[in-house]
Amino acid sequence: MKIGRYILIAMIPAIFAGCATNKAFDEGKQLIAEGKMDTGLASLEKAAREEPDNLEIRAVLARQREAVAGRVLIEAQNARFSGDLDAAERGFRHVLELNQRNERAQVGLAVIEMDRRHIEALKQAEALLQRNDYPAAEAGIRLVLQENPMQEDARRLIRQLTDLQLRDGAAMEQPPLLKTGFKQPIT
């Protein structure tokens, strides 16, 4: 009977210690469910640091980190498709903070850099079109189209360039005249 009491007395602090770490664990899961992802992940990481041998906490932390990264990736990609490159870049960088080896975030940052280069090149091509420097404008547009054939602005500019060249070419060129050595009509 006395041995049972000693065991019970020894178990009470262990139970309360387990509850204290589970509090951070439960709090982290709750915060993530409420949409407070960064705070929830921080709480889960705290619980994992407090109990490094607890496989359940580590597994939930890994799953939640991947789930949060997936959500942020989708938001970043949507921002990129809507044209908000700054928000997309912030999203991809946030994913890399969660997981430094996330390939989709690394590719996303590279694509954003390419998009920014394309935007700048197309602005220059538009300026060249305004000055009627068609060959230089065409070269810039074609470089963009080589990297991304589906780039809408580049496709629009190449159509505009073609129309301008046709219009200006037709106005500038006169049909060739045949000159003969004969001054009198031949009968």
C-alpha positions as CSV (number, residue, x, y, z in Angstrom):
1,M,0.0,0.0,0.0
2,K,2.8,2.4,0.9
3,I,4.7,1.5,-2.3
4,G,1.6,2.5,-4.3
5,R,1.4,5.9,-2.6
6,Y,5.1,6.5,-3.3
7,I,4.6,5.7,-6.9
8,L,1.5,7.9,-7.1
9,I,3.4,10.7,-5.4
10,A,6.3,10.3,-7.8
11,M,3.9,10.2,-10.8
12,I,2.1,13.4,-10.0
13,P,5.0,15.8,-10.9
14,A,5.6,13.8,-14.1
15,I,2.0,14.1,-15.1
16,F,2.0,17.9,-14.5
17,A,5.3,18.2,-16.4
18,G,3.7,16.4,-19.3
19,C,0.7,18.6,-19.2
20,A,3.0,21.7,-19.3
21,T,4.7,20.7,-22.5
22,N,1.4,19.4,-24.0
23,K,0.0,22.9,-23.3
24,A,2.4,24.4,-25.8
25,F,1.7,21.5,-28.2
26,D,-2.1,22.0,-27.9
27,E,-1.8,25.7,-28.1
28,G,0.3,25.4,-31.3
29,K,-2.3,23.1,-32.9
30,Q,-5.1,25.5,-31.8
31,L,-3.4,28.6,-33.2
32,I,-2.8,26.9,-36.6
33,A,-6.4,25.8,-36.7
34,E,-7.4,29.5,-36.1
35,G,-5.2,30.6,-39.0
36,K,-2.3,32.1,-36.9
37,M,0.2,29.9,-38.6
38,D,3.5,31.6,-37.6
39,T,2.5,31.8,-34.0
40,G,1.2,28.2,-34.0
41,L,4.4,26.9,-35.6
42,A,6.5,28.8,-33.0
43,S,4.5,27.2,-30.2
44,L,4.9,23.7,-31.8
45,E,8.7,24.4,-32.1
46,K,8.8,25.4,-28.5
47,A,7.0,22.1,-27.5
48,A,9.5,20.2,-29.7
49,R,12.5,21.9,-28.0
50,E,11.0,21.1,-24.6
51,E,10.5,17.5,-25.5
52,P,13.0,16.6,-28.2
53,D,12.3,12.8,-27.8
54,N,8.6,13.1,-28.3
55,L,8.0,11.7,-31.7
56,E,4.3,12.8,-31.8
57,I,5.3,16.5,-31.4
58,R,8.0,16.2,-34.0
59,A,5.7,14.5,-36.5
60,V,2.9,17.1,-36.0
61,L,5.5,19.9,-36.3
62,A,6.8,18.5,-39.5
63,R,3.3,18.0,-40.9
64,Q,2.1,21.4,-39.9
65,R,5.3,23.1,-41.3
66,E,4.7,21.4,-44.6
67,A,1.0,22.3,-44.6
68,V,1.7,26.0,-43.8
69,A,4.4,26.0,-46.5
70,G,1.9,24.6,-49.0
71,R,-0.6,27.3,-48.2
72,V,1.9,30.1,-48.4
73,L,3.2,28.7,-51.7
74,I,-0.3,28.7,-53.2
75,E,-0.8,32.3,-52.0
76,A,2.5,33.3,-53.5
77,Q,1.8,31.7,-56.8
78,N,-1.7,33.3,-57.0
79,A,0.0,36.7,-56.2
80,R,2.4,36.1,-59.1
81,F,-0.3,35.2,-61.5
82,S,-2.3,38.3,-60.6
83,G,0.8,40.4,-61.2
84,D,1.8,41.3,-57.6
85,L,5.4,40.3,-57.8
86,D,6.4,41.8,-54.5
87,A,3.7,39.9,-52.5
88,A,4.7,36.7,-54.4
89,E,8.4,37.2,-53.5
90,R,7.5,37.8,-49.8
91,G,5.5,34.5,-49.9
92,F,8.3,32.5,-51.5
93,R,10.8,33.9,-49.1
94,H,8.5,33.0,-46.2
95,V,8.4,29.4,-47.4
96,L,12.2,29.3,-47.5
97,E,12.2,30.5,-43.9
98,L,10.1,27.5,-43.0
99,N,12.0,25.1,-45.2
100,Q,15.3,26.2,-46.7
101,R,15.3,23.4,-49.3
102,N,11.9,23.9,-50.7
103,E,12.4,23.6,-54.4
104,R,9.1,25.2,-55.5
105,A,9.9,28.3,-53.5
106,Q,13.4,28.5,-55.0
107,V,12.0,28.1,-58.5
108,G,9.3,30.7,-57.7
109,L,11.9,33.2,-56.8
110,A,13.8,32.5,-60.0
111,V,10.7,32.9,-62.1
112,I,9.9,36.2,-60.3
113,E,13.4,37.5,-61.2
114,M,12.8,36.4,-64.8
115,D,9.4,38.2,-64.8
116,R,11.0,41.4,-63.6
117,R,13.7,41.1,-66.3
118,H,11.0,40.6,-68.9
119,I,9.0,43.6,-67.7
120,E,12.0,45.8,-68.0
121,A,13.0,44.5,-71.4
122,L,9.4,45.1,-72.7
123,K,9.4,48.6,-71.4
124,Q,12.6,49.3,-73.3
125,A,11.1,47.7,-76.4
126,E,8.0,49.9,-76.1
127,A,10.2,52.9,-75.9
128,L,12.1,51.8,-79.0
129,L,8.8,51.3,-80.8
130,Q,7.8,54.9,-79.9
131,R,11.0,56.0,-81.6
132,N,10.4,53.8,-84.6
133,D,13.5,51.7,-84.0
134,Y,11.9,48.5,-85.1
135,P,14.9,46.2,-85.4
136,A,16.1,46.9,-81.8
137,A,12.6,46.6,-80.4
138,E,12.1,43.3,-82.2
139,A,15.3,42.0,-80.9
140,G,14.3,42.8,-77.3
141,I,10.8,41.3,-77.7
142,R,12.2,38.1,-79.3
143,L,14.6,37.6,-76.4
144,V,11.6,37.7,-74.0
145,L,9.6,35.3,-76.2
146,Q,12.5,32.9,-76.3
147,E,12.5,32.6,-72.5
148,N,8.7,32.6,-72.2
149,P,6.7,32.1,-75.4
150,M,3.4,32.6,-73.5
151,Q,4.4,36.1,-72.2
152,E,1.2,38.1,-73.1
153,D,2.8,41.5,-73.2
154,A,5.6,40.3,-75.5
155,R,3.0,38.6,-77.8
156,R,1.0,41.9,-77.9
157,L,4.1,43.9,-78.7
158,I,5.2,41.6,-81.5
159,R,1.8,41.9,-83.1
160,Q,1.9,45.7,-82.7
161,L,5.4,45.7,-84.2
162,T,4.3,43.6,-87.2
163,D,1.3,45.9,-87.8
164,L,3.5,49.0,-87.6
165,Q,6.1,47.5,-90.0
166,L,3.4,46.5,-92.5
167,R,1.8,50.0,-92.3
168,D,5.1,51.9,-92.5
169,G,6.5,49.5,-95.1
170,A,3.4,49.9,-97.4
171,A,3.6,53.7,-97.1
172,M,7.3,53.9,-97.7
173,E,7.7,51.5,-100.5
174,Q,6.5,52.4,-104.0
175,P,5.9,49.6,-106.4
176,P,8.9,49.0,-108.6
177,L,8.7,50.6,-112.0
178,L,10.0,48.9,-115.1
179,K,12.3,51.0,-117.2
180,T,12.9,50.0,-120.7
181,G,15.4,51.2,-123.2
182,F,12.7,52.0,-125.6
183,K,11.1,55.4,-125.7
184,Q,8.4,54.5,-128.2
185,P,5.8,51.9,-127.7
186,I,6.5,48.6,-129.3
187,T,3.9,47.4,-131.8
